[in-house]
PDB file of C-alpha atoms in Angstrom:
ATOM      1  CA  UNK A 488      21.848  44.591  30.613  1.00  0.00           C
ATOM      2  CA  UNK A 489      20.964  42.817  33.814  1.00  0.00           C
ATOM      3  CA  UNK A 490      22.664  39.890  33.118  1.00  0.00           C
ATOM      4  CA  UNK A 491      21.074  36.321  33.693  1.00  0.00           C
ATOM      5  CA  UNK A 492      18.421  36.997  36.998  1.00  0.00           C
ATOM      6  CA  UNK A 493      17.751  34.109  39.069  1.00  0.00           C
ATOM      7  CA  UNK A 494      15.591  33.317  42.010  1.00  0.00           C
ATOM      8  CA  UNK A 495      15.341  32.363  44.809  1.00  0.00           C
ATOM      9  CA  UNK A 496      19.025  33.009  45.364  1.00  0.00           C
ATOM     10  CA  UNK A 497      19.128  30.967  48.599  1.00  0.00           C
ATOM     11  CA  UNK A 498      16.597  28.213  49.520  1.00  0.00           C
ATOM     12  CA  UNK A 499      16.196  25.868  52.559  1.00  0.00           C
ATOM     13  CA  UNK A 500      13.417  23.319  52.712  1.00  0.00           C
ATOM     14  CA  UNK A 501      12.714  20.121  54.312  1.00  0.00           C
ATOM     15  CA  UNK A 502      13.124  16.879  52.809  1.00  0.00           C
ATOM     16  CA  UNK A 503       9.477  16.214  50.500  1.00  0.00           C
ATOM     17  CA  UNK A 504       8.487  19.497  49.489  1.00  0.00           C
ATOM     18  CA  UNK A 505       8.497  20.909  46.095  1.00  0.00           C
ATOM     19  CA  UNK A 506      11.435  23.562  45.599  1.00  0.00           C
ATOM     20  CA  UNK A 507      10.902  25.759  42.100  1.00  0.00           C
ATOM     21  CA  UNK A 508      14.260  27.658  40.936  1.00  0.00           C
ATOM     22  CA  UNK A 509      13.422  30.474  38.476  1.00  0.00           C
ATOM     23  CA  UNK A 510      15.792  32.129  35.567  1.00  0.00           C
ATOM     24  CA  UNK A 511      15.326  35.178  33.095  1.00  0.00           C
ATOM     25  CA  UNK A 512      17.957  34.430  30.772  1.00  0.00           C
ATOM     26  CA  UNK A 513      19.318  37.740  29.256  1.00  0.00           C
ATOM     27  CA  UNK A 514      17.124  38.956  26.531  1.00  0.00           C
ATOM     28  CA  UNK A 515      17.723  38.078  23.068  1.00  0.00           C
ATOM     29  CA  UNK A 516      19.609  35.073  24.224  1.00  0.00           C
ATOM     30  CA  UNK A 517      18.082  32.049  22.499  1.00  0.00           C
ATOM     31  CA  UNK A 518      19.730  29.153  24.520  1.00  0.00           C
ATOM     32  CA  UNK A 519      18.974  28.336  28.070  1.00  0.00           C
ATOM     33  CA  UNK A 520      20.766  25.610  30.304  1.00  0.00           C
ATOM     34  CA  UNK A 521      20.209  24.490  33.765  1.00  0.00           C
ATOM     35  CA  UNK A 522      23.370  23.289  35.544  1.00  0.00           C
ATOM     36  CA  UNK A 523      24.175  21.959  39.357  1.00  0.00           C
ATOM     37  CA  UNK A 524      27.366  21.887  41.154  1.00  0.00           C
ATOM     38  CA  UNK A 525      28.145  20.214  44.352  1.00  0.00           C
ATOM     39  CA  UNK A 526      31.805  19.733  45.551  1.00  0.00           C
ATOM     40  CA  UNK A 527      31.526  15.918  45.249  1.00  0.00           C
ATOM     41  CA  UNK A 528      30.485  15.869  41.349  1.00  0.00           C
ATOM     42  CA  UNK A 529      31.594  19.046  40.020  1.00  0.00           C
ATOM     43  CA  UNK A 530      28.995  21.367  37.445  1.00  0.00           C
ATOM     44  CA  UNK A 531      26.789  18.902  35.760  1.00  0.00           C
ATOM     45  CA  UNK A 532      24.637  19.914  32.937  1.00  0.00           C
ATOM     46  CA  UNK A 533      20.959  19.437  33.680  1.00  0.00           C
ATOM     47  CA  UNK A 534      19.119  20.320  30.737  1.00  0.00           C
ATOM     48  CA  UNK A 535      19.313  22.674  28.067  1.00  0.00           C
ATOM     49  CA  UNK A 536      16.553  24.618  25.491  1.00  0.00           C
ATOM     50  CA  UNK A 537      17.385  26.172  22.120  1.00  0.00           C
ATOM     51  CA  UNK A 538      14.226  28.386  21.336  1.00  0.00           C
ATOM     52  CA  UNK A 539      12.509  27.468  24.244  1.00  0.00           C
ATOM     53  CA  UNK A 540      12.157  23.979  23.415  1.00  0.00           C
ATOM     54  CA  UNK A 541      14.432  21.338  25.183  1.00  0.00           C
ATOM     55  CA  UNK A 542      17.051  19.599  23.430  1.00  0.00           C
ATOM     56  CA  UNK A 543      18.841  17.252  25.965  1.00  0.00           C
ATOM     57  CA  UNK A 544      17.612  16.499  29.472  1.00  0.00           C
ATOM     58  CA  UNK A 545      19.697  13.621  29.493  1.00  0.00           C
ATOM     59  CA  UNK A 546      21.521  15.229  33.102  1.00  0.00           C
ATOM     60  CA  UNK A 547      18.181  15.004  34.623  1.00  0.00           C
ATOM     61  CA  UNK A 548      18.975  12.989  37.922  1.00  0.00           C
ATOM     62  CA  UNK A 549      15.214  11.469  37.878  1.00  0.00           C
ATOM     63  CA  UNK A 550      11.679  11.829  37.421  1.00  0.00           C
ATOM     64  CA  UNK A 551      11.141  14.041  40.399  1.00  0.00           C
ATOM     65  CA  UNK A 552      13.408  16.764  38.564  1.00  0.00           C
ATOM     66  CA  UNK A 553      11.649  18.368  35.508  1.00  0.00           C
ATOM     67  CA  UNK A 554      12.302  21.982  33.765  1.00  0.00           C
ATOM     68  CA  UNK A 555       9.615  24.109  31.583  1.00  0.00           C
ATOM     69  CA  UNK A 556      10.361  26.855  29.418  1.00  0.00           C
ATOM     70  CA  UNK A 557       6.830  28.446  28.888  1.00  0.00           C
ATOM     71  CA  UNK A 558       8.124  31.626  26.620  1.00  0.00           C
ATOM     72  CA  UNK A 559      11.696  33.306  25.593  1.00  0.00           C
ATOM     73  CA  UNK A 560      12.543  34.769  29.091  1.00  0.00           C
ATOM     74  CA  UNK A 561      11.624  32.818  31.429  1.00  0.00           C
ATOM     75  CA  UNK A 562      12.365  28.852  32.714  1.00  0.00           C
ATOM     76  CA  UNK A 563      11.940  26.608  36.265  1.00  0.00           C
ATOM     77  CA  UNK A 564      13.903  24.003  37.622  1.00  0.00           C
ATOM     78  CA  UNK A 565      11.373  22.327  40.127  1.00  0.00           C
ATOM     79  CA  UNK A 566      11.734  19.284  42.385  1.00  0.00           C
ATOM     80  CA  UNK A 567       8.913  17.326  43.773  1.00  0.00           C
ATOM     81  CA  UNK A 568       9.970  15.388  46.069  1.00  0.00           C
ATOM     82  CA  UNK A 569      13.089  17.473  47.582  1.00  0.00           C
ATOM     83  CA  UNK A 570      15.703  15.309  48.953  1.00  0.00           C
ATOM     84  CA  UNK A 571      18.597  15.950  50.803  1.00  0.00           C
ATOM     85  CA  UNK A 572      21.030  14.778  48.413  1.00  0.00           C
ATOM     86  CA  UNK A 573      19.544  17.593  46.355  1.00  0.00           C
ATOM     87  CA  UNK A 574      21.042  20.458  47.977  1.00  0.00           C
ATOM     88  CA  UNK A 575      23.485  22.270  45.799  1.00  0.00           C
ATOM     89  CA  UNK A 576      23.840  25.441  43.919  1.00  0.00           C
ATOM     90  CA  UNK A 577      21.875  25.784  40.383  1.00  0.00           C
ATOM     91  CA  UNK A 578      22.605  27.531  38.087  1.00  0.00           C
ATOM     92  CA  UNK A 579      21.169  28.764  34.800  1.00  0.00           C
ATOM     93  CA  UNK A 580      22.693  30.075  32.184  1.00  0.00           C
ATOM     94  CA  UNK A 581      21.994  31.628  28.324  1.00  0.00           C
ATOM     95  CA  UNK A 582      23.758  32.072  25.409  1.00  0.00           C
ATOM     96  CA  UNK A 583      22.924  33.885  22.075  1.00  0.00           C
ATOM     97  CA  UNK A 584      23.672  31.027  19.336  1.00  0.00           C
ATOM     98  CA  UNK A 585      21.399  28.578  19.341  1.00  0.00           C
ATOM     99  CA  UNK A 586      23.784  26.440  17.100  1.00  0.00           C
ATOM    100  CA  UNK A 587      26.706  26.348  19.722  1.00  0.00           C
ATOM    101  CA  UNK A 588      30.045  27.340  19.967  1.00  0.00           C
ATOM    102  CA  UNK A 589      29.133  30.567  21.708  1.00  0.00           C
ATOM    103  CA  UNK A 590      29.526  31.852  25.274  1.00  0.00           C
ATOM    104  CA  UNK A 591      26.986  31.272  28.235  1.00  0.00           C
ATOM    105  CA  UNK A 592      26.509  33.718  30.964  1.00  0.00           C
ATOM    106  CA  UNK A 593      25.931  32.455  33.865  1.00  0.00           C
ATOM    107  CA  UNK A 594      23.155  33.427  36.749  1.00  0.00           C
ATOM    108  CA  UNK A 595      24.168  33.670  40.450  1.00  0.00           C
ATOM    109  CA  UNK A 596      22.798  30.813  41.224  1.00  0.00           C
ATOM    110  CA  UNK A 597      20.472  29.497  43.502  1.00  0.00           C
ATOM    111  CA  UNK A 598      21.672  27.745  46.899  1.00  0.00           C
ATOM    112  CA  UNK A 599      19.445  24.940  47.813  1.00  0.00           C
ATOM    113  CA  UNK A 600      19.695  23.365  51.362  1.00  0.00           C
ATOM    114  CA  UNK A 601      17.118  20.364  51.479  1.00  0.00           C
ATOM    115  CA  UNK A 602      16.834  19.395  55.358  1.00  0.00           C
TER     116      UNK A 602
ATOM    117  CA  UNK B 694      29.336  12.094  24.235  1.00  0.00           C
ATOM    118  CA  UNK B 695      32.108  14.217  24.879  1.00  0.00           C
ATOM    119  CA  UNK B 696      34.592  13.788  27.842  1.00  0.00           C
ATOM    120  CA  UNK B 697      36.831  16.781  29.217  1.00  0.00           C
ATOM    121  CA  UNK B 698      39.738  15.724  31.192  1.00  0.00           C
ATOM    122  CA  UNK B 699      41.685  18.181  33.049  1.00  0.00           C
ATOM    123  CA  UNK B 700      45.086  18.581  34.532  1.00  0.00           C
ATOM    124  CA  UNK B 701      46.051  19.537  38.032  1.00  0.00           C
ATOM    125  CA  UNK B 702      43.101  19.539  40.515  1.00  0.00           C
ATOM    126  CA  UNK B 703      44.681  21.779  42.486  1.00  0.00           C
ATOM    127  CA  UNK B 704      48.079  24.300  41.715  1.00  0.00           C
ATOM    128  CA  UNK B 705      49.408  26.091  43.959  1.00  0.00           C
ATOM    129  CA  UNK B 706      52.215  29.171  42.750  1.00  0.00           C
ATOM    130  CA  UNK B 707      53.561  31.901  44.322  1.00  0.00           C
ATOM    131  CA  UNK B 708      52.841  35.735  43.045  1.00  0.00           C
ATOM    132  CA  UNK B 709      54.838  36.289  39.590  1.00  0.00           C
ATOM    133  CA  UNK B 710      55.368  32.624  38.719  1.00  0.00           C
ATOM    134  CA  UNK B 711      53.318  31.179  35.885  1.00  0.00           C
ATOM    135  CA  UNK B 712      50.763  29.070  36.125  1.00  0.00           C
ATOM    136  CA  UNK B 713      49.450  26.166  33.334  1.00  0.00           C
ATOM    137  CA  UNK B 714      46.047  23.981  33.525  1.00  0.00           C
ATOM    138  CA  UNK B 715      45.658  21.296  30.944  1.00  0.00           C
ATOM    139  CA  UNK B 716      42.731  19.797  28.949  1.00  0.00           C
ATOM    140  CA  UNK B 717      42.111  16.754  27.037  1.00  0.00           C
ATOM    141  CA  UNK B 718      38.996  16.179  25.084  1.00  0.00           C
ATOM    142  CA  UNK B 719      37.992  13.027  23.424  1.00  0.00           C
ATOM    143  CA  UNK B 720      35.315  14.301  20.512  1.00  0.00           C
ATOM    144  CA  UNK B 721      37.447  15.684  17.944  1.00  0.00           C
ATOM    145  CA  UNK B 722      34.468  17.100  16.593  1.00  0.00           C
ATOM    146  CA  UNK B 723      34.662  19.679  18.959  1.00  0.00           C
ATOM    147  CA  UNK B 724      35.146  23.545  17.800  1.00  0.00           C
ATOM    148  CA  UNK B 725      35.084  25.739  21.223  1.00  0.00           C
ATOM    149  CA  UNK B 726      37.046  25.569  23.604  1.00  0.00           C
ATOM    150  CA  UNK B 727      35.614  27.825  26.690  1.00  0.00           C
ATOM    151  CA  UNK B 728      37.938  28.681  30.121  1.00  0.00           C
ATOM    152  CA  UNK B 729      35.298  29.884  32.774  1.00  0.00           C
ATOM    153  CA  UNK B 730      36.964  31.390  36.339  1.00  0.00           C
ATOM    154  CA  UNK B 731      34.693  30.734  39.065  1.00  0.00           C
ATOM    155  CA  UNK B 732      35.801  32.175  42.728  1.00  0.00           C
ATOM    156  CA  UNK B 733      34.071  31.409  45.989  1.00  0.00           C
ATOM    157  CA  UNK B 734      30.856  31.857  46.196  1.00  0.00           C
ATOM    158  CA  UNK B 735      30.506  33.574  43.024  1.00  0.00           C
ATOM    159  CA  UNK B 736      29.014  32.285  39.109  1.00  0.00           C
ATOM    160  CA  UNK B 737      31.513  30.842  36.487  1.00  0.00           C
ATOM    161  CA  UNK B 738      32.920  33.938  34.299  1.00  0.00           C
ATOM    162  CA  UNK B 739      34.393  33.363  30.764  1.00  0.00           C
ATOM    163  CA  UNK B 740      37.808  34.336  30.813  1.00  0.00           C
ATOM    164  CA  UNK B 741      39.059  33.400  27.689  1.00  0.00           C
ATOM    165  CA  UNK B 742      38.044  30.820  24.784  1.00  0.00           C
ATOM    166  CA  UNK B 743      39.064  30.333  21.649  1.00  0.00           C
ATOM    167  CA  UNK B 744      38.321  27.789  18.525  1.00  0.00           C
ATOM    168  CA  UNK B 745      39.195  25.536  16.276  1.00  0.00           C
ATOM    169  CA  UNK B 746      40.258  27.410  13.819  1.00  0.00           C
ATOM    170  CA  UNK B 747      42.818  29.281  16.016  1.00  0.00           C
ATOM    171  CA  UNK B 748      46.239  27.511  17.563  1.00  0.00           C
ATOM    172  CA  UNK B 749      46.760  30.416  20.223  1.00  0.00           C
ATOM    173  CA  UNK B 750      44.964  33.435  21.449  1.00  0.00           C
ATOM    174  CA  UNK B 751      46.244  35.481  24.183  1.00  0.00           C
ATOM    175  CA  UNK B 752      44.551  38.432  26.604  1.00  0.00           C
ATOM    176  CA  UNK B 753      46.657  39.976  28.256  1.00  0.00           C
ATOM    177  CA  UNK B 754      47.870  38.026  31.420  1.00  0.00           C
ATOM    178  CA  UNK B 755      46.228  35.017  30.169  1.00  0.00           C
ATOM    179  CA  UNK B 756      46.731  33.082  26.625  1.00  0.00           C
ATOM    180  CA  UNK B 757      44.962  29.795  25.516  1.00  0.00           C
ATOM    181  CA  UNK B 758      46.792  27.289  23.092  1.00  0.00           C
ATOM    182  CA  UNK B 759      45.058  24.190  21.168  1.00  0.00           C
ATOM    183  CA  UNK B 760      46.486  21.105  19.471  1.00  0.00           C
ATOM    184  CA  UNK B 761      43.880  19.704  17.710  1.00  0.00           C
ATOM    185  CA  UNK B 762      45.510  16.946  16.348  1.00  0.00           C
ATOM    186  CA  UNK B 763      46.191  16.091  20.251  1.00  0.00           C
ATOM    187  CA  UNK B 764      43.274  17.090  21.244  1.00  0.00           C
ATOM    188  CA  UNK B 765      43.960  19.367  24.045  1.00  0.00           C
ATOM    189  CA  UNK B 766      44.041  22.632  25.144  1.00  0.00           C
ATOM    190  CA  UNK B 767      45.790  24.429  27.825  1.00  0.00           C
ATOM    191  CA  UNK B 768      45.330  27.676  29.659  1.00  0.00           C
ATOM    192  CA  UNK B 769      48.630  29.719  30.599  1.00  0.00           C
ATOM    193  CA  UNK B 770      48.719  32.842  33.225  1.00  0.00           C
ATOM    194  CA  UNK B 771      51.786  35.050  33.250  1.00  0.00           C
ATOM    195  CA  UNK B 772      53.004  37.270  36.455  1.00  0.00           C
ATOM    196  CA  UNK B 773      50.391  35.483  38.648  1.00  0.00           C
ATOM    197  CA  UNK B 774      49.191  37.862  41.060  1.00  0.00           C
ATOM    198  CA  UNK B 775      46.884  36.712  44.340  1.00  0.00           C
ATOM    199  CA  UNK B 776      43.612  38.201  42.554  1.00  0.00           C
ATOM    200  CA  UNK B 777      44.204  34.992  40.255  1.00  0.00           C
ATOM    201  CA  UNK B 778      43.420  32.212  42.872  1.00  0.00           C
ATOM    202  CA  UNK B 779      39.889  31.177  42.298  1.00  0.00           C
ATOM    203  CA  UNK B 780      38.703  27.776  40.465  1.00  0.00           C
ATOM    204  CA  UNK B 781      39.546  27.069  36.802  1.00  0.00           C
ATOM    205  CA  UNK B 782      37.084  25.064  34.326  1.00  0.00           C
ATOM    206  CA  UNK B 783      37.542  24.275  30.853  1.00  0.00           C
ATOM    207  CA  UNK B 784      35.012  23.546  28.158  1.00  0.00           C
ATOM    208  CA  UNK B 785      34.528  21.885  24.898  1.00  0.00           C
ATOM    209  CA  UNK B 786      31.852  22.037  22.889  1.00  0.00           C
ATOM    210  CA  UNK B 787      30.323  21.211  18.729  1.00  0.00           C
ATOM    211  CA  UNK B 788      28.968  24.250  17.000  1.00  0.00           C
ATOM    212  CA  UNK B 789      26.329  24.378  14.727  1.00  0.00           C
ATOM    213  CA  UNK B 790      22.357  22.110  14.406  1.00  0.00           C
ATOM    214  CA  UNK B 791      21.422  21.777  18.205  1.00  0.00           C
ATOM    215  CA  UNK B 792      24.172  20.204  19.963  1.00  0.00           C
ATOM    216  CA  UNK B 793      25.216  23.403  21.465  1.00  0.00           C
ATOM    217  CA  UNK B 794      26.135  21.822  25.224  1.00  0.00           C
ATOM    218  CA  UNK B 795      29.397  22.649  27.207  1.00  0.00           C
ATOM    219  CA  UNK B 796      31.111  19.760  28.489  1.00  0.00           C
ATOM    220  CA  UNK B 797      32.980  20.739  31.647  1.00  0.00           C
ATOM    221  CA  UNK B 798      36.148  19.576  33.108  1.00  0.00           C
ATOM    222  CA  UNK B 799      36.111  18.672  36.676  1.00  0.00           C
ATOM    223  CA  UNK B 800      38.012  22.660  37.600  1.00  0.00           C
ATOM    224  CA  UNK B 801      41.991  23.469  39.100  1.00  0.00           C
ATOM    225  CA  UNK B 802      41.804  24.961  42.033  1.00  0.00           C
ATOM    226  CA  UNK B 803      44.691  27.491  41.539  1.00  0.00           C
ATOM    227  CA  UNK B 804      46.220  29.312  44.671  1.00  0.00           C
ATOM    228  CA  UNK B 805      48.550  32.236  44.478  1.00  0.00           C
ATOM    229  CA  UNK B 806      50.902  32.923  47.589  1.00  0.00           C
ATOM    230  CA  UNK B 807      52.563  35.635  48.457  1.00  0.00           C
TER     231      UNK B 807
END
């Protein structure tokens, strides 16, 4: 199995334009989560889907962040209006139990460098 | 919601020593209990986890433990050896409907010297 496939894996853009991070959870997984990590704030939960559907976007920083899962292996992460207070590493992560308690793989992640 | 708490930031030992990260949690309906290893520049990895139904669980080198009653976990790694020193997150987490989130602790950056 490849294992959880993100993209870009690096990403450096200037401050306003739209960034989209893309995951391929690993198939058969049925929960996917987007999560950030910055030195200053740790890994913060984003939002995460059970069957493709989302079930808490509560770690959504604000309206310019929003997340789609169209079909079972495949999601984005975009941001429209980048800022630099953005940059961090995302990643995205799956897990096979929709109901919890089971683990998540994580992606590489993708660096993001807003200028 | 659930809030992970964990015990040192950083931990520094040298080669063969032990080394012990602590976790408290505050929703005792919580069931897993997740330890990710993340080194630089690289994803989180699941190292060990174990649940609620479990007190101890050991893998080789490493070994979780859980009070329940306490609510916290710990993480213990024997005969520390410099392949070790990376960054250290626990988890908690409710099984079962949809509230299937990991809450993370804030990591222990462990360092082993030779």
């Amino acid at each position: 199995d490849a294992g959880v496939i993100q993209s870009p894996r690096h990403e450096v853009t200037e401050m306003g334009q739209e960034v989209t991070l893309r995951c391929k959870p690993i198939s058969g997984h049925n929960s996917l989560f987007w999560y950030r990590q910055t030195m200053m704030r740790g890994l913060e939960l984003l939002i995460y889907f059970n069957n493709n559907v989302p079930i808490d976007d509560s770690g959504m920083p604000e309206d310019r962040f929003s997340a789609k899962m169209p079909n079972a292996s495949f999601s984005t992460l975009k941001i429209q209006p980048s800022e630099p207070r953005d940059s961090a590493v995302y990643f995205c992560a799956s897990s096979l139990l929709a109901g919890g308690g089971d683990t998540q793989y994580f992606g590489p992640g993708t660096r993001l460098t807003v200028l | 919601g659930e809030n992970v708490e964990q015990h040192p930031s950083t931990l520094s030992v040298q080669e063969g020593d032990s080394a012990v990260i602590k976790c408290t949690y505050s929703d005792s309906a919580s069931n897993y209990f997740p330890w990710y290893k993340q080194e630089l520049g690289k994803r989180p990895q699941l190292i060990i986890d174990i649940r609620s139904n479990v007190g101890e669980k050991k893998d080789q080198r490493i070994a979780v433990t859980l009070n329940k009653t306490a609510k916290h976990f710990s993480l213990h790694i024997t005969e520390t050896q410099p392949e070790d020193s990376a960054v250290y997150f626990c988890a908690a987490s409710k099984g079962g409907g949809t509230a299937s989130k990991l809450t993370f602790g804030t990591g222990t950056r462990l360092q082993v010297t030779l």
